Coordinates of C-alpha atoms in Angstrom, one line a residue:
X1 CA 0.0 0.0 0.0
X2 CA 3.0 2.3 0.4
X3 CA 4.4 3.8 -2.8
X4 CA 8.0 2.8 -3.7
X5 CA 9.6 4.7 -6.7
X6 CA 11.2 2.7 -9.4
X7 CA 14.8 3.9 -10.1
X8 CA 15.9 2.7 -13.5
X9 CA 19.2 4.4 -13.5
X10 CA 22.5 2.3 -13.2
X11 CA 24.6 2.4 -10.1
X12 CA 28.2 3.5 -10.0
X13 CA 29.2 -0.1 -10.6
X14 CA 27.5 -0.1 -14.0
X15 CA 25.0 -2.8 -12.8
X16 CA 21.3 -2.7 -12.2
X17 CA 20.0 -3.0 -8.7
X18 CA 18.7 -6.5 -9.4
X19 CA 22.2 -7.6 -10.3
X20 CA 23.6 -6.2 -7.1
X21 CA 21.0 -8.2 -5.2
X22 CA 22.3 -11.3 -7.0
X23 CA 25.9 -10.4 -5.9
X24 CA 24.7 -10.2 -2.4
X25 CA 23.0 -13.5 -2.5
X26 CA 25.7 -15.4 -4.4
X27 CA 28.0 -17.4 -2.0
X28 CA 30.7 -17.9 -4.7
X29 CA 31.7 -14.2 -4.7
X30 CA 33.5 -12.3 -2.0
X31 CA 31.2 -9.7 -0.7
X32 CA 32.4 -6.1 -0.9
X33 CA 29.9 -3.7 0.5
X34 CA 29.2 -1.1 -2.1
X35 CA 30.2 1.9 0.0
X36 CA 33.6 0.4 0.9
X37 CA 34.4 -0.6 -2.7
X38 CA 33.7 2.9 -4.0
X39 CA 35.7 4.5 -1.2
X40 CA 38.7 2.2 -1.8
X41 CA 38.6 2.9 -5.6
X42 CA 38.3 6.6 -5.0
X43 CA 41.2 6.6 -2.4
X44 CA 43.5 4.6 -4.7
X45 CA 42.8 7.0 -7.5
X46 CA 43.6 10.1 -5.5
X47 CA 46.6 8.4 -3.9
X48 CA 48.0 7.6 -7.3
X49 CA 47.5 11.2 -8.4
X50 CA 49.1 12.5 -5.3
X51 CA 52.2 10.2 -5.8
X52 CA 52.4 11.3 -9.4
X53 CA 52.3 15.0 -8.3
X54 CA 55.1 14.4 -5.8
X55 CA 57.2 12.6 -8.4
X56 CA 56.7 15.4 -10.9
X57 CA 57.6 18.0 -8.2
X58 CA 60.8 16.1 -7.3
X59 CA 61.6 15.9 -11.0
X60 CA 61.0 19.5 -11.5
X61 CA 63.0 20.5 -8.4
X62 CA 65.8 18.2 -9.6
X63 CA 65.9 19.7 -13.0
X64 CA 66.0 23.2 -11.5
X65 CA 68.8 22.4 -9.1
X66 CA 70.8 20.8 -11.9
X67 CA 70.3 23.8 -14.1
X68 CA 71.3 26.1 -11.3
X69 CA 74.4 24.0 -10.6
X70 CA 75.3 24.0 -14.3
X71 CA 74.9 27.7 -14.6
X72 CA 77.1 28.3 -11.5
X73 CA 79.7 25.9 -12.9
X74 CA 79.7 27.6 -16.2
X75 CA 80.1 31.1 -14.5
X76 CA 83.0 29.8 -12.4
X77 CA 84.7 28.3 -15.4
X78 CA 84.5 31.5 -17.5
X79 CA 87.7 33.6 -17.1
X80 CA 87.2 37.0 -15.5
X81 CA 88.1 39.9 -17.6
X82 CA 91.7 40.9 -17.1
X83 CA 92.1 43.9 -14.9
X84 CA 94.5 46.6 -15.9
X85 CA 97.7 46.4 -13.8
X86 CA 98.4 49.5 -11.7
X87 CA 101.5 51.5 -12.8
X88 CA 104.5 50.5 -10.8
X89 CA 106.1 53.9 -10.0
X90 CA 109.3 52.4 -8.7
X91 CA 109.9 50.2 -11.8
X92 CA 113.1 50.5 -13.9
X93 CA 111.9 49.4 -17.3
X94 CA 114.8 50.5 -19.5
X95 CA 112.5 52.7 -21.4
X96 CA 112.8 56.3 -22.7
X97 CA 112.8 59.4 -20.5
X98 CA 111.7 63.0 -21.2
X99 CA 112.1 66.2 -19.3
X100 CA 109.2 68.5 -18.6
X101 CA 109.4 72.3 -18.1
X102 CA 107.8 72.5 -14.6
X103 CA 106.9 76.2 -15.1
X104 CA 104.6 75.3 -17.9
X105 CA 102.6 72.8 -15.8
X106 CA 100.2 75.4 -14.4
X107 CA 96.9 73.7 -14.6
X108 CA 95.3 70.3 -15.3
X109 CA 94.8 71.0 -19.0
X110 CA 98.5 71.9 -19.5
X111 CA 99.7 68.9 -17.5
X112 CA 97.5 66.5 -19.4
X113 CA 98.4 67.8 -22.7
X114 CA 102.1 67.5 -21.9
X115 CA 101.6 64.0 -20.6
X116 CA 99.8 62.9 -23.7
X117 CA 102.4 64.4 -25.9
X118 CA 105.1 62.5 -24.1
X119 CA 103.1 59.3 -24.4
X120 CA 102.8 59.7 -28.1
X121 CA 106.5 60.2 -28.3
X122 CA 107.0 56.9 -26.5
X123 CA 108.3 58.2 -23.2
X124 CA 108.0 56.0 -20.1
X125 CA 109.3 58.5 -17.6
X126 CA 108.8 62.2 -17.1
X127 CA 111.5 64.1 -15.2
X128 CA 110.1 67.1 -13.3
X129 CA 112.5 69.5 -11.7
X130 CA 111.0 70.4 -8.3
X131 CA 114.2 72.0 -6.8
X132 CA 117.0 73.4 -9.0
X133 CA 120.6 74.3 -8.5
X134 CA 119.7 78.0 -7.9
X135 CA 117.9 76.7 -4.7
X136 CA 114.4 77.4 -6.0
X137 CA 111.7 75.0 -4.9
X138 CA 108.9 74.9 -7.4
X139 CA 106.1 73.5 -5.2
X140 CA 104.7 74.5 -1.8
X141 CA 107.0 72.5 0.3
X142 CA 106.2 72.0 4.0
X143 CA 109.8 71.3 5.0
X144 CA 110.9 74.1 7.3
X145 CA 114.3 74.7 5.7
X146 CA 112.6 75.3 2.3
X147 CA 110.5 78.2 3.6
X148 CA 112.6 80.9 1.9
X149 CA 113.2 78.9 -1.3
X150 CA 109.7 78.5 -2.6
X151 CA 108.9 80.2 -5.9
X152 CA 106.2 82.9 -6.1
X153 CA 103.9 80.7 -8.2
X154 CA 104.3 77.1 -7.0
X155 CA 102.9 74.3 -9.1
X156 CA 100.7 71.5 -7.8
X157 CA 103.3 68.8 -7.7
X158 CA 100.9 66.1 -6.5
X159 CA 98.5 66.8 -9.4
X160 CA 101.4 66.6 -11.9
X161 CA 102.4 63.2 -10.6
X162 CA 98.8 61.9 -10.5
X163 CA 98.0 63.0 -14.1
X164 CA 101.2 61.6 -15.4
X165 CA 100.4 58.3 -13.8
X166 CA 96.8 58.4 -15.3
X167 CA 98.4 58.8 -18.7
X168 CA 100.7 55.8 -18.1
X169 CA 103.9 57.7 -17.5
X170 CA 106.1 57.2 -14.4
X171 CA 106.8 60.6 -12.7
X172 CA 110.3 61.3 -11.5
X173 CA 111.2 64.3 -9.3
X174 CA 114.5 66.0 -9.8
X175 CA 116.0 67.7 -6.7
X176 CA 119.3 69.6 -6.4
X177 CA 121.1 68.4 -3.3
X178 CA 124.1 70.4 -2.1
X179 CA 124.1 73.0 -4.9
X180 CA 121.8 75.3 -3.0
X181 CA 122.7 78.9 -2.2
X182 CA 119.4 79.7 -0.6
X183 CA 118.4 77.2 2.0
X184 CA 121.7 77.8 3.9
X185 CA 120.5 81.2 4.9
X186 CA 117.5 79.6 6.5
X187 CA 119.6 77.2 8.5
X188 CA 123.3 78.2 8.5
X189 CA 124.3 74.9 10.0
X190 CA 123.8 73.3 6.6
X191 CA 126.4 75.5 4.9
X192 CA 130.1 75.5 4.2
X193 CA 131.7 78.1 6.5
X194 CA 134.8 80.1 6.9
X195 CA 136.1 82.2 9.7
X196 CA 133.6 81.0 12.3
X197 CA 129.9 81.2 11.3
X198 CA 130.3 83.1 8.0
X199 CA 129.1 81.3 4.9
X200 CA 131.8 80.6 2.4
X201 CA 131.0 81.9 -1.1
X202 CA 132.5 80.5 -4.3
X203 CA 133.5 84.0 -5.4
X204 CA 134.8 87.0 -3.5
X205 CA 131.4 88.4 -2.8
X206 CA 127.7 87.9 -3.5
X207 CA 127.8 91.1 -5.6
X208 CA 130.3 89.4 -7.9
X209 CA 128.2 86.3 -8.2
X210 CA 129.5 84.4 -5.2
X211 CA 127.2 81.6 -4.0
X212 CA 127.0 79.8 -0.8
X213 CA 127.0 75.9 -0.7
X214 CA 125.5 73.3 1.4
X215 CA 128.0 71.1 3.2
X216 CA 127.9 67.4 2.6
X217 CA 129.5 66.9 6.0
X218 CA 126.6 68.6 7.8
X219 CA 124.1 66.2 9.2
X220 CA 121.4 68.9 8.9
X221 CA 122.1 69.2 5.2
X222 CA 121.9 65.5 4.6
X223 CA 118.6 65.4 6.7
X224 CA 117.1 68.3 4.7
X225 CA 117.7 66.6 1.3
X226 CA 116.2 63.4 2.8
X227 CA 113.2 65.2 4.0
X228 CA 112.6 66.7 0.6
X229 CA 112.8 63.2 -0.9
X230 CA 110.2 62.0 1.6
X231 CA 107.9 64.9 0.8
X232 CA 107.8 64.4 -2.9
X233 CA 107.5 60.6 -2.5
X234 CA 104.3 61.4 -0.5
X235 CA 103.1 63.4 -3.5
X236 CA 103.4 60.5 -5.9
X237 CA 107.0 60.5 -7.0
X238 CA 108.5 57.1 -6.4
X239 CA 111.5 57.9 -8.6
X240 CA 113.8 60.7 -7.4
X241 CA 116.9 62.0 -9.2
X242 CA 119.4 63.9 -7.1
X243 CA 121.7 66.4 -8.8
X244 CA 124.5 68.3 -7.1
X245 CA 125.6 65.6 -4.8
X246 CA 129.1 67.1 -4.5
X247 CA 131.4 69.6 -2.9
X248 CA 132.1 73.0 -4.4
X249 CA 134.1 72.9 -7.6
X250 CA 136.8 75.0 -5.9
X251 CA 138.5 73.7 -2.8
X252 CA 140.5 76.3 -0.7
X253 CA 142.1 76.5 2.6
X254 CA 139.5 79.0 3.9
X255 CA 136.7 76.5 3.7
X256 CA 135.5 75.0 6.9
X257 CA 133.6 71.7 6.4
X258 CA 133.5 71.0 10.2
X259 CA 135.5 67.8 9.6
X260 CA 139.1 67.2 8.9
X261 CA 138.2 64.9 6.0
X262 CA 137.1 67.8 4.0
X263 CA 140.6 68.8 3.2
X264 CA 141.5 65.6 1.3
X265 CA 140.0 64.0 -1.8
X266 CA 139.7 60.7 0.0
X267 CA 137.8 62.3 2.9
X268 CA 135.4 64.0 0.5
X269 CA 134.8 60.9 -1.5
X270 CA 134.1 58.9 1.7
X271 CA 131.6 61.5 2.9
X272 CA 129.6 61.6 -0.4
X273 CA 129.6 57.8 -0.4
X274 CA 128.2 57.8 3.1
X275 CA 125.5 60.4 2.2
X276 CA 124.3 58.4 -0.7
X277 CA 124.3 55.3 1.3
X278 CA 122.2 57.0 4.0
X279 CA 119.6 58.1 1.5
X280 CA 119.4 54.7 -0.2
X281 CA 119.0 53.0 3.2
X282 CA 116.3 55.5 4.3
X283 CA 114.2 55.0 1.2
X284 CA 114.9 51.4 0.4
X285 CA 111.7 49.8 -1.0
X286 CA 109.8 53.1 -1.2
X287 CA 111.8 55.2 -3.6
X288 CA 113.9 54.4 -6.6
X289 CA 116.8 56.8 -6.1
X290 CA 119.1 58.1 -8.9
X291 CA 122.2 60.2 -8.6
X292 CA 123.0 62.4 -11.6
X293 CA 126.3 63.7 -12.8
X294 CA 127.7 65.2 -16.0
X295 CA 129.7 62.7 -18.0
X296 CA 132.9 64.6 -17.2
X297 CA 132.5 63.8 -13.5
X298 CA 131.6 60.1 -14.0
X299 CA 134.9 58.7 -15.1
X300 CA 137.6 61.2 -14.0
X301 CA 138.5 62.0 -10.4
X302 CA 137.8 65.7 -9.4
X303 CA 138.0 67.9 -6.3
X304 CA 134.2 68.2 -6.3
X305 CA 133.8 64.5 -5.8
X306 CA 137.2 63.3 -4.6
X307 CA 136.9 60.4 -6.9
X308 CA 135.1 59.3 -10.0
X309 CA 131.3 59.7 -10.0
X310 CA 130.6 56.0 -10.8
X311 CA 132.5 54.9 -7.7
X312 CA 130.4 56.6 -5.0
X313 CA 128.2 53.6 -4.3
X314 CA 125.0 54.7 -6.0
X315 CA 122.6 51.9 -7.2
X316 CA 121.3 54.0 -10.1
X317 CA 123.2 56.6 -12.2
X318 CA 121.8 59.2 -14.5
X319 CA 124.5 60.7 -16.8
X320 CA 124.0 64.0 -18.6
X321 CA 126.1 65.2 -21.6
X322 CA 125.8 68.3 -23.7
X323 CA 126.9 66.4 -26.7
X324 CA 125.8 63.1 -28.3
X325 CA 127.8 60.2 -27.0
X326 CA 128.9 57.7 -29.7
X327 CA 128.4 54.0 -29.2
X328 CA 132.0 53.4 -28.0
X329 CA 131.8 56.2 -25.4
X330 CA 128.5 55.1 -24.1
X331 CA 129.7 51.4 -23.9
X332 CA 132.8 52.5 -22.0
X333 CA 130.8 54.6 -19.5
X334 CA 128.3 51.8 -18.9
X335 CA 131.1 49.3 -18.4
X336 CA 132.9 51.6 -15.9
X337 CA 129.7 52.0 -14.0
X338 CA 129.0 48.2 -13.9
X339 CA 132.5 47.5 -12.7
X340 CA 131.9 50.0 -9.8
X341 CA 128.7 48.2 -8.8
X342 CA 126.1 50.5 -10.4
X343 CA 123.0 48.6 -11.3
X344 CA 121.3 50.8 -13.8
X345 CA 122.5 53.6 -16.0
X346 CA 120.5 56.2 -18.0
X347 CA 122.2 58.6 -20.3
X348 CA 120.7 62.0 -21.2
X349 CA 122.8 63.4 -24.1
X350 CA 122.1 65.6 -27.1
X351 CA 120.7 62.6 -29.0
X352 CA 118.6 60.6 -26.6
X353 CA 117.4 60.2 -23.0
X354 CA 117.4 56.5 -22.1

């Protein structure tokens, strides 16, 4: 009497309800309740999908890691671009030298133009006179004994050195040592004397052109020259050329060097050797120091040096000549220097500067 609807649709098993009833009644088949069967089938399906997803994820992660590792390995194996080596300001390359007129190096444009011109000419070194034989100091020195020697319009020595280096040229400062008639008036202890504390002049009076000289025996004079070397080194000049490392060209009985050795050639030679050694020791490893003499003083003994210039113990010698040295003269000079222990020789004559 109750109404029971007739569902004619198939079940999820694909069988009609009557067939399901047959399965439930058949003792020859294992009975799997419908709900459990569907749940197990569904669970297996999603479990397989989940496992497949994890495998794909692992595969994707593995490929990404391998790609990253390969990229890193390739980057490590690629050579880095070669960096430009900094200019070694102390190097002795055997290249060409050139001399600059320091009074023309008044601003950056002038300095750079001069540097580029030297580079085009093939120069490796630029010689800049920062203190000359007249006693003039061409830059604003902070050394106390140079106070009265500075020119009215000093150049920027540090800027000159920096721009030369930027243009690939090694700057070399030239300093006059004992040929200095000015600084001795700032500190008289540095000078050659006579008759007590009077400064000796190389002529009868200053009015007739007589000049005072610094005394190679005076510790204060040797210290002063060293202090100037240290100052220009701090401005970027790792090569320094010293001129005037000598006694006066005239030796007389009136001169008082403050030491008995000043009266003999041997004593003067020994003192100059000691002065050069003191500077070379003080600046070993920080400055390449050159001592410069005219060719006439290099191979002949004179009163000014007490011996030949090549035999004073310098490591590096710069020779100047107003004429062009022929090949034989140059070879003889270089051989004499080598025999005396000089390590490097540069010749500046009328034909070349190298």
